[in-house]
Amino acid sequence: MTNFDAAKETYGQIGVDADKAIDTLKKVRISMHCWQGDDVLGFDSTQLTGGISATGNYPGRARNPEELMSDIKEALSLIPGNHKLNLHASYAITDEKIDRDKLEPKHFAAWVDFAKENHLGLDFNPTLFSHPKASDNLTLSNPDKSIRDFWIEHCKASRKIAAYFGKELSMPSLNNIWIPDGYKDIPADRMGPRSRLKNSLDEIFKLYYDEKYMVDSIEGKVFGIGVESYTVGSHEFYMNYAAQNNKICLLDTGHFHPTETVSDKISTMLLFNKYLALHVSRPVRWDSDHVILFDDELKEIAKELVRCDALGRTFIGLDFFDASINRIAAWVIGMRNIEKALLFALLMPHKTLKKMQDESNFTELMASMEEIKTYPFGDVWDHYCKIQNVPQKKSWFKEIKRYENDILSHR
Ligand code: RNT
Ligand code: ZN
């Protein structure tokens, strides 16, 4: 009897089918963010702006498309499952010197080839930061119409590129708009910028795309570095805009006050929206974008997605950028952790637990939830890695060291 067989039996006793859990997990695609590989620099800028920051100077940052692709492939070889890659417009691959408002699908053809070769889907993001026209953190809400128009054109171009991804890869591509807009100090006018942002979005979304190819999401935030007092695109702003305009409201786990949890917001969003999008990150004291750990909040998010039966209508993306550790290991740890959290949630007897809650049987509910924590989850996880042909336990780390010695240390 293998460890997995024994674990299957243990889970069977509480009415959980471990094979079924694995089958469900296999179908979930996580969108792995390309920007962990190069500290969010992209190929068209030299400095990260927008009130976000990647700290650390671990050697081996990917400096060009070849290096980034090689690093992504290396990470994917150590992560179970079939996934998506999340790109930013600043990662266009072209010899032409073109500004962001003029980007076209052809500038991302190399990424489409890469996605096809590696069985990946693609998601997309317009890049409204790290650019001279965003130096004051005012883009779609800028009082200057010519600057607003530039960014509107950029967002329109992004939607077209995302739709091209969707068509080429036969899977909807999520085009997510996040802007850095805000003010460092108490504003004299809060309505003006928000109403300009609303008009800009209306203009961007005018053109209809089939959701088979492309879906739009919008991402709010509480504050950024340098824009501490007022964020134009707040959570309430986008939540209302999304509801009224049938867009997807994206929740980034680092974009709320430290005592708010995104896990608690998921059920509400699902009740009122067809789709939900997430940027899973780990805020430490602020929106610090630390690598996600297999911690309580990650498990709670996964539990919500599973017990609300929402895996089929949630776009799960990761969003962290740690430059202080091996960047490929950061991807692998984060991706394996979200997969672990989902598997952990899929191995819970949710029906039984819900019944206990409805019958006010809180003592047994607590007892059951606590006991499940030490069930042989690790054996099911190891089995999943095995059948997906990726390394089990920490054995993937040897490969990270090899790649670091052979490749990263020569950069
Ligand atoms: C910034 C947002 C945004 C970015 C990426 C790079 O706070 O979270 O999603 O992190 O687009
Ligand atoms: Zn985000």
XYZ file of C-alpha atoms and ligand atoms in Angstrom:
423
model
C 0.000 0.000 0.000
C 1.434 3.394 -0.977
C 1.236 6.502 1.187
C -1.320 7.820 -1.276
C -3.492 4.712 -0.944
C -3.452 5.097 2.824
C -4.273 8.797 2.552
C -7.126 8.019 0.168
C -8.582 5.688 2.731
C -8.289 8.253 5.515
C -10.036 10.898 3.400
C -12.609 8.323 2.322
C -13.640 7.953 5.944
C -14.829 11.571 6.021
C -16.564 11.224 2.667
C -13.833 12.866 0.555
C -12.705 11.335 -2.752
C -8.999 12.168 -3.215
C -8.906 11.077 -6.872
C -11.811 13.350 -7.660
C -10.048 16.226 -5.893
C -6.993 15.670 -8.084
C -9.100 15.537 -11.246
C -10.707 18.858 -10.377
C -7.350 20.458 -9.626
C -5.889 19.306 -12.955
C -8.416 21.458 -14.793
C -7.575 24.694 -12.965
C -5.246 27.036 -14.797
C -3.346 29.558 -12.707
C -2.058 32.654 -14.467
C 1.649 32.922 -13.689
C 2.812 36.543 -13.855
C 5.799 37.083 -16.133
C 6.946 40.068 -14.074
C 8.387 38.052 -11.156
C 11.265 37.165 -13.500
C 12.628 40.666 -14.039
C 11.407 42.797 -11.122
C 8.550 44.283 -13.222
C 10.903 46.180 -15.518
C 9.699 44.950 -18.886
C 11.650 45.490 -22.092
C 10.727 49.119 -22.725
C 11.703 50.885 -19.509
C 14.614 51.257 -17.135
C 12.842 52.094 -13.910
C 9.748 50.796 -12.142
C 7.288 53.558 -11.222
C 3.616 53.703 -10.261
C 3.883 53.445 -6.488
C 4.882 49.780 -6.576
C 8.314 48.449 -5.823
C 10.415 45.296 -6.123
C 13.073 45.215 -3.421
C 16.257 43.150 -3.314
C 19.163 42.539 -5.666
C 19.499 38.786 -5.976
C 21.671 38.041 -9.006
C 20.259 36.630 -12.229
C 17.413 38.959 -13.211
C 16.123 38.177 -16.720
C 17.256 41.051 -18.960
C 15.707 40.177 -22.300
C 12.979 38.003 -23.866
C 15.275 34.984 -24.300
C 16.307 34.969 -20.653
C 12.772 35.530 -19.401
C 11.374 32.740 -21.559
C 14.113 30.377 -20.474
C 13.430 31.181 -16.795
C 9.665 30.742 -17.206
C 10.210 27.357 -18.825
C 12.500 26.354 -16.005
C 9.864 27.338 -13.419
C 7.059 25.560 -15.272
C 9.050 22.325 -15.347
C 8.835 22.266 -11.546
C 5.138 23.166 -11.210
C 2.336 20.595 -11.593
C -0.586 21.305 -13.940
C -1.278 23.276 -17.143
C -1.345 27.007 -16.668
C -1.469 30.460 -18.225
C 1.170 33.144 -18.503
C 0.242 36.692 -17.552
C 1.964 39.339 -19.699
C 2.209 43.101 -19.446
C 2.287 45.393 -22.468
C 5.810 46.453 -21.478
C 6.983 42.969 -22.502
C 6.395 43.449 -26.253
C 9.026 41.750 -28.372
C 9.996 43.940 -31.310
C 12.935 45.746 -32.868
C 10.739 48.689 -33.819
C 10.753 51.722 -31.559
C 7.043 52.085 -30.957
C 5.230 53.770 -28.136
C 2.612 51.927 -26.110
C -0.387 53.524 -27.815
C 0.726 51.956 -31.100
C 1.235 48.379 -29.910
C -0.301 45.667 -32.049
C -0.839 41.911 -31.831
C 2.202 41.307 -34.032
C 4.455 42.687 -31.310
C 3.393 39.750 -29.150
C 3.558 37.012 -31.781
C 6.713 35.599 -30.194
C 4.822 35.158 -26.922
C 2.009 33.356 -28.721
C 4.553 30.947 -30.226
C 6.045 30.474 -26.780
C 2.593 29.813 -25.283
C 1.762 27.264 -27.967
C 5.053 25.443 -27.486
C 4.506 25.254 -23.757
C 0.745 24.542 -23.697
C -0.030 27.816 -21.965
C -2.906 30.251 -22.133
C -2.108 33.974 -22.100
C -3.536 36.848 -20.086
C -2.704 40.497 -20.600
C -2.345 43.872 -18.902
C -1.886 47.335 -20.366
C 1.123 48.979 -18.671
C 0.186 52.400 -17.326
C 3.372 52.973 -15.326
C 7.154 53.096 -15.887
C 6.636 55.532 -18.762
C 7.315 59.288 -19.238
C 3.586 59.970 -19.699
C 2.861 58.359 -16.303
C 5.625 60.075 -14.355
C 3.200 61.988 -12.146
C 0.983 58.946 -11.526
C -1.899 60.373 -13.546
C -2.975 58.360 -16.560
C -6.639 57.679 -17.369
C -7.668 60.370 -14.882
C -5.110 62.966 -16.003
C -6.616 66.476 -16.303
C -4.696 66.825 -19.594
C -6.845 65.328 -22.334
C -3.921 64.503 -24.621
C -2.341 62.329 -21.918
C -5.662 60.680 -21.144
C -6.129 59.958 -24.839
C -2.682 58.400 -25.099
C -3.522 55.936 -22.314
C -7.009 55.297 -23.690
C -5.401 54.296 -26.983
C -2.970 52.072 -25.100
C -5.813 50.288 -23.290
C -7.733 49.828 -26.533
C -4.605 48.334 -28.113
C -4.283 45.979 -25.129
C -7.810 44.668 -25.525
C -7.082 43.927 -29.160
C -3.902 42.069 -28.216
C -5.743 40.061 -25.539
C -8.446 39.098 -28.047
C -5.704 37.948 -30.408
C -4.282 35.760 -27.615
C -7.720 34.301 -26.968
C -8.251 33.453 -30.607
C -4.794 31.983 -31.135
C -4.901 29.867 -27.999
C -8.634 29.025 -27.983
C -9.138 30.216 -24.446
C -10.387 33.552 -23.091
C -7.651 36.003 -22.252
C -8.165 38.312 -19.291
C -7.229 41.916 -20.023
C -6.758 43.591 -16.650
C -6.539 47.348 -16.220
C -4.708 48.680 -13.201
C -3.639 52.321 -13.037
C -1.431 54.047 -10.467
C -3.478 57.258 -10.405
C -3.727 59.154 -7.160
C -2.412 61.977 -4.989
C 0.205 62.106 -2.296
C -1.704 64.605 -0.234
C -5.293 65.475 0.544
C -6.946 66.337 -2.766
C -9.051 69.430 -3.425
C -11.248 67.499 -5.837
C -12.056 63.833 -5.493
C -14.940 63.714 -7.948
C -13.117 65.219 -10.953
C -10.450 62.506 -11.341
C -12.960 59.730 -10.734
C -15.380 61.079 -13.280
C -12.535 61.407 -15.808
C -11.523 57.791 -15.102
C -15.126 56.699 -15.615
C -15.286 58.453 -18.981
C -11.932 57.011 -20.047
C -13.119 53.494 -19.230
C -16.375 54.034 -21.131
C -14.304 55.001 -24.147
C -11.913 52.047 -23.779
C -14.738 49.523 -23.497
C -16.788 50.864 -26.421
C -15.638 48.145 -28.772
C -17.307 44.775 -28.162
C -15.269 41.565 -28.021
C -16.625 38.046 -27.779
C -15.949 36.663 -24.290
C -14.780 33.467 -25.933
C -11.609 35.413 -26.699
C -11.255 38.300 -24.291
C -12.729 39.462 -21.000
C -12.085 42.752 -19.204
C -11.216 43.186 -15.567
C -10.477 46.289 -13.537
C -8.325 46.330 -10.415
C -8.718 48.738 -7.522
C -6.371 49.569 -4.716
C -6.313 51.351 -1.378
C -3.032 53.277 -1.790
C 0.435 53.223 -3.331
C 3.855 54.626 -2.441
C 3.727 58.337 -3.222
C -0.054 58.293 -3.590
C -0.946 57.752 0.047
C -3.908 60.079 0.422
C -6.156 59.373 -2.516
C -6.432 56.580 -5.071
C -8.663 57.377 -8.027
C -9.391 53.727 -8.822
C -10.478 52.625 -5.374
C -12.183 49.302 -4.725
C -15.618 50.950 -4.450
C -15.045 52.780 -7.714
C -14.317 49.620 -9.664
C -16.840 47.461 -7.863
C -19.601 49.846 -8.910
C -18.202 50.320 -12.396
C -17.917 46.561 -12.923
C -21.447 45.890 -11.701
C -22.976 48.606 -13.853
C -20.978 47.748 -16.990
C -20.748 43.997 -16.778
C -16.973 43.955 -16.280
C -14.962 41.750 -13.942
C -13.865 43.285 -10.660
C -10.382 41.993 -9.872
C -9.439 41.653 -6.215
C -5.736 41.849 -5.414
C -5.128 40.377 -1.965
C -2.635 43.141 -1.172
C -4.925 46.041 -2.020
C -7.041 46.351 1.103
C -6.597 47.521 4.665
C -4.447 45.036 6.603
C -7.354 43.673 8.674
C -9.605 43.111 5.653
C -9.376 39.707 4.013
C -10.156 38.948 0.393
C -11.356 35.467 1.391
C -14.339 37.119 3.059
C -15.162 39.220 -0.032
C -15.321 36.312 -2.497
C -18.842 35.070 -1.692
C -20.291 38.560 -2.073
C -18.574 39.121 -5.402
C -19.789 35.750 -6.654
C -23.377 36.469 -5.687
C -23.528 39.571 -7.842
C -21.117 38.835 -10.707
C -20.768 36.224 -13.379
C -16.979 36.108 -13.103
C -14.367 36.994 -10.519
C -10.655 37.703 -10.984
C -7.941 37.522 -8.348
C -4.374 38.687 -7.993
C -3.043 36.485 -5.252
C -0.254 38.239 -3.410
C 0.973 38.501 0.190
C 0.983 41.889 1.817
C 3.335 42.267 4.753
C 2.319 45.472 6.591
C 1.513 47.067 3.202
C 1.025 46.003 -0.431
C 4.535 44.575 -0.341
C 3.958 41.822 -2.926
C 5.773 39.068 -1.040
C 5.762 35.529 -2.434
C 2.578 33.719 -1.412
C 2.970 31.120 1.322
C 0.801 28.115 2.139
C -0.722 30.114 4.957
C -4.158 30.460 6.518
C -5.425 33.228 4.236
C -4.335 31.398 1.082
C -6.149 28.290 2.308
C -9.210 30.332 3.191
C -9.312 31.852 -0.316
C -9.045 28.387 -1.840
C -11.782 27.063 0.450
C -14.125 29.846 -0.621
C -13.511 29.149 -4.309
C -14.105 25.443 -3.811
C -17.145 25.586 -1.530
C -18.818 28.257 -3.655
C -18.142 25.997 -6.659
C -16.434 28.956 -8.327
C -13.315 27.463 -9.892
C -14.982 27.572 -13.301
C -15.740 31.277 -13.118
C -12.681 32.676 -11.358
C -9.546 33.909 -13.084
C -6.782 33.166 -10.601
C -3.579 35.066 -11.218
C -0.537 35.599 -9.050
C 0.991 38.998 -8.394
C 4.184 39.203 -6.366
C 7.689 40.366 -7.128
C 10.512 39.447 -4.827
C 13.982 40.458 -5.997
C 15.711 39.310 -2.808
C 15.590 35.569 -3.521
C 16.090 33.355 -6.564
C 13.334 34.623 -8.839
C 12.578 31.256 -10.382
C 12.243 29.674 -6.963
C 9.839 32.501 -6.090
C 7.596 31.470 -8.995
C 7.827 27.793 -8.128
C 7.072 28.333 -4.439
C 4.106 30.595 -5.191
C 2.617 28.436 -7.936
C 3.038 25.243 -5.945
C 1.460 26.946 -2.953
C -1.700 28.058 -4.731
C -2.027 24.529 -6.145
C -1.518 23.110 -2.652
C -4.123 25.431 -1.196
C -6.663 24.409 -3.841
C -5.958 20.730 -3.282
C -6.229 21.203 0.479
C -9.623 22.848 -0.026
C -10.751 20.138 -2.437
C -9.983 17.553 0.258
C -12.448 18.967 2.776
C -15.937 17.580 3.471
C -17.632 20.895 2.805
C -21.197 19.523 2.797
C -20.801 17.977 6.222
C -19.191 21.106 7.623
C -21.902 23.382 6.215
C -24.556 21.168 7.754
C -22.892 21.501 11.149
C -22.972 25.284 10.782
C -26.655 25.297 9.778
C -27.521 23.101 12.748
C -25.554 25.396 15.055
C -23.321 22.463 15.878
C -20.357 24.757 16.387
C -18.444 22.526 18.771
C -18.255 19.635 16.325
C -17.570 22.085 13.494
C -14.519 23.413 15.305
C -13.397 19.919 16.270
C -13.717 18.695 12.660
C -11.953 21.676 11.124
C -9.066 21.324 13.551
C -8.670 17.577 12.948
C -8.650 18.015 9.162
C -5.576 20.215 9.500
C -3.412 17.174 10.265
C -4.929 14.785 7.712
C -2.367 13.224 5.331
C -2.651 16.047 2.816
C 1.076 15.844 1.962
C 0.699 12.313 0.626
C -2.019 13.387 -1.800
C 0.072 16.379 -2.857
C 3.145 14.196 -3.481
C 1.004 11.832 -5.524
C -0.318 14.733 -7.604
C 3.230 15.939 -8.319
C 4.229 12.411 -9.258
C 1.429 11.878 -11.765
C 2.095 15.312 -13.230
C 5.761 14.386 -13.703
C 7.195 17.156 -11.575
C 9.548 16.751 -8.617
C 8.097 15.694 -5.280
C 8.757 17.425 -1.975
C 11.831 19.683 -1.978
C 13.629 17.744 -4.708
C 12.792 20.571 -7.162
C 15.266 22.772 -5.337
C 18.280 20.849 -6.633
C 17.256 21.887 -10.145
C 16.982 25.528 -9.053
C 20.568 25.366 -7.762
C 21.779 23.727 -10.962
C 20.116 26.396 -13.116
C 21.484 29.113 -10.868
C 25.039 27.788 -11.221
C 24.856 27.022 -14.933
C 22.796 29.969 -16.164
C 21.858 32.719 -13.708
C 25.341 33.206 -12.270
C 26.675 34.068 -15.737
C 24.289 36.989 -16.283
C -0.231 47.068 -8.506
C -1.151 46.022 -9.026
C -0.852 45.494 -10.396
C 0.617 45.231 -10.624
C 0.927 44.437 -11.864
C 2.355 44.519 -12.246
O -0.428 47.340 -7.196
O -1.237 44.972 -8.131
O -1.625 44.389 -10.650
O 1.194 44.577 -9.538
O 0.087 44.806 -12.888
Zn -2.339 43.230 -8.754
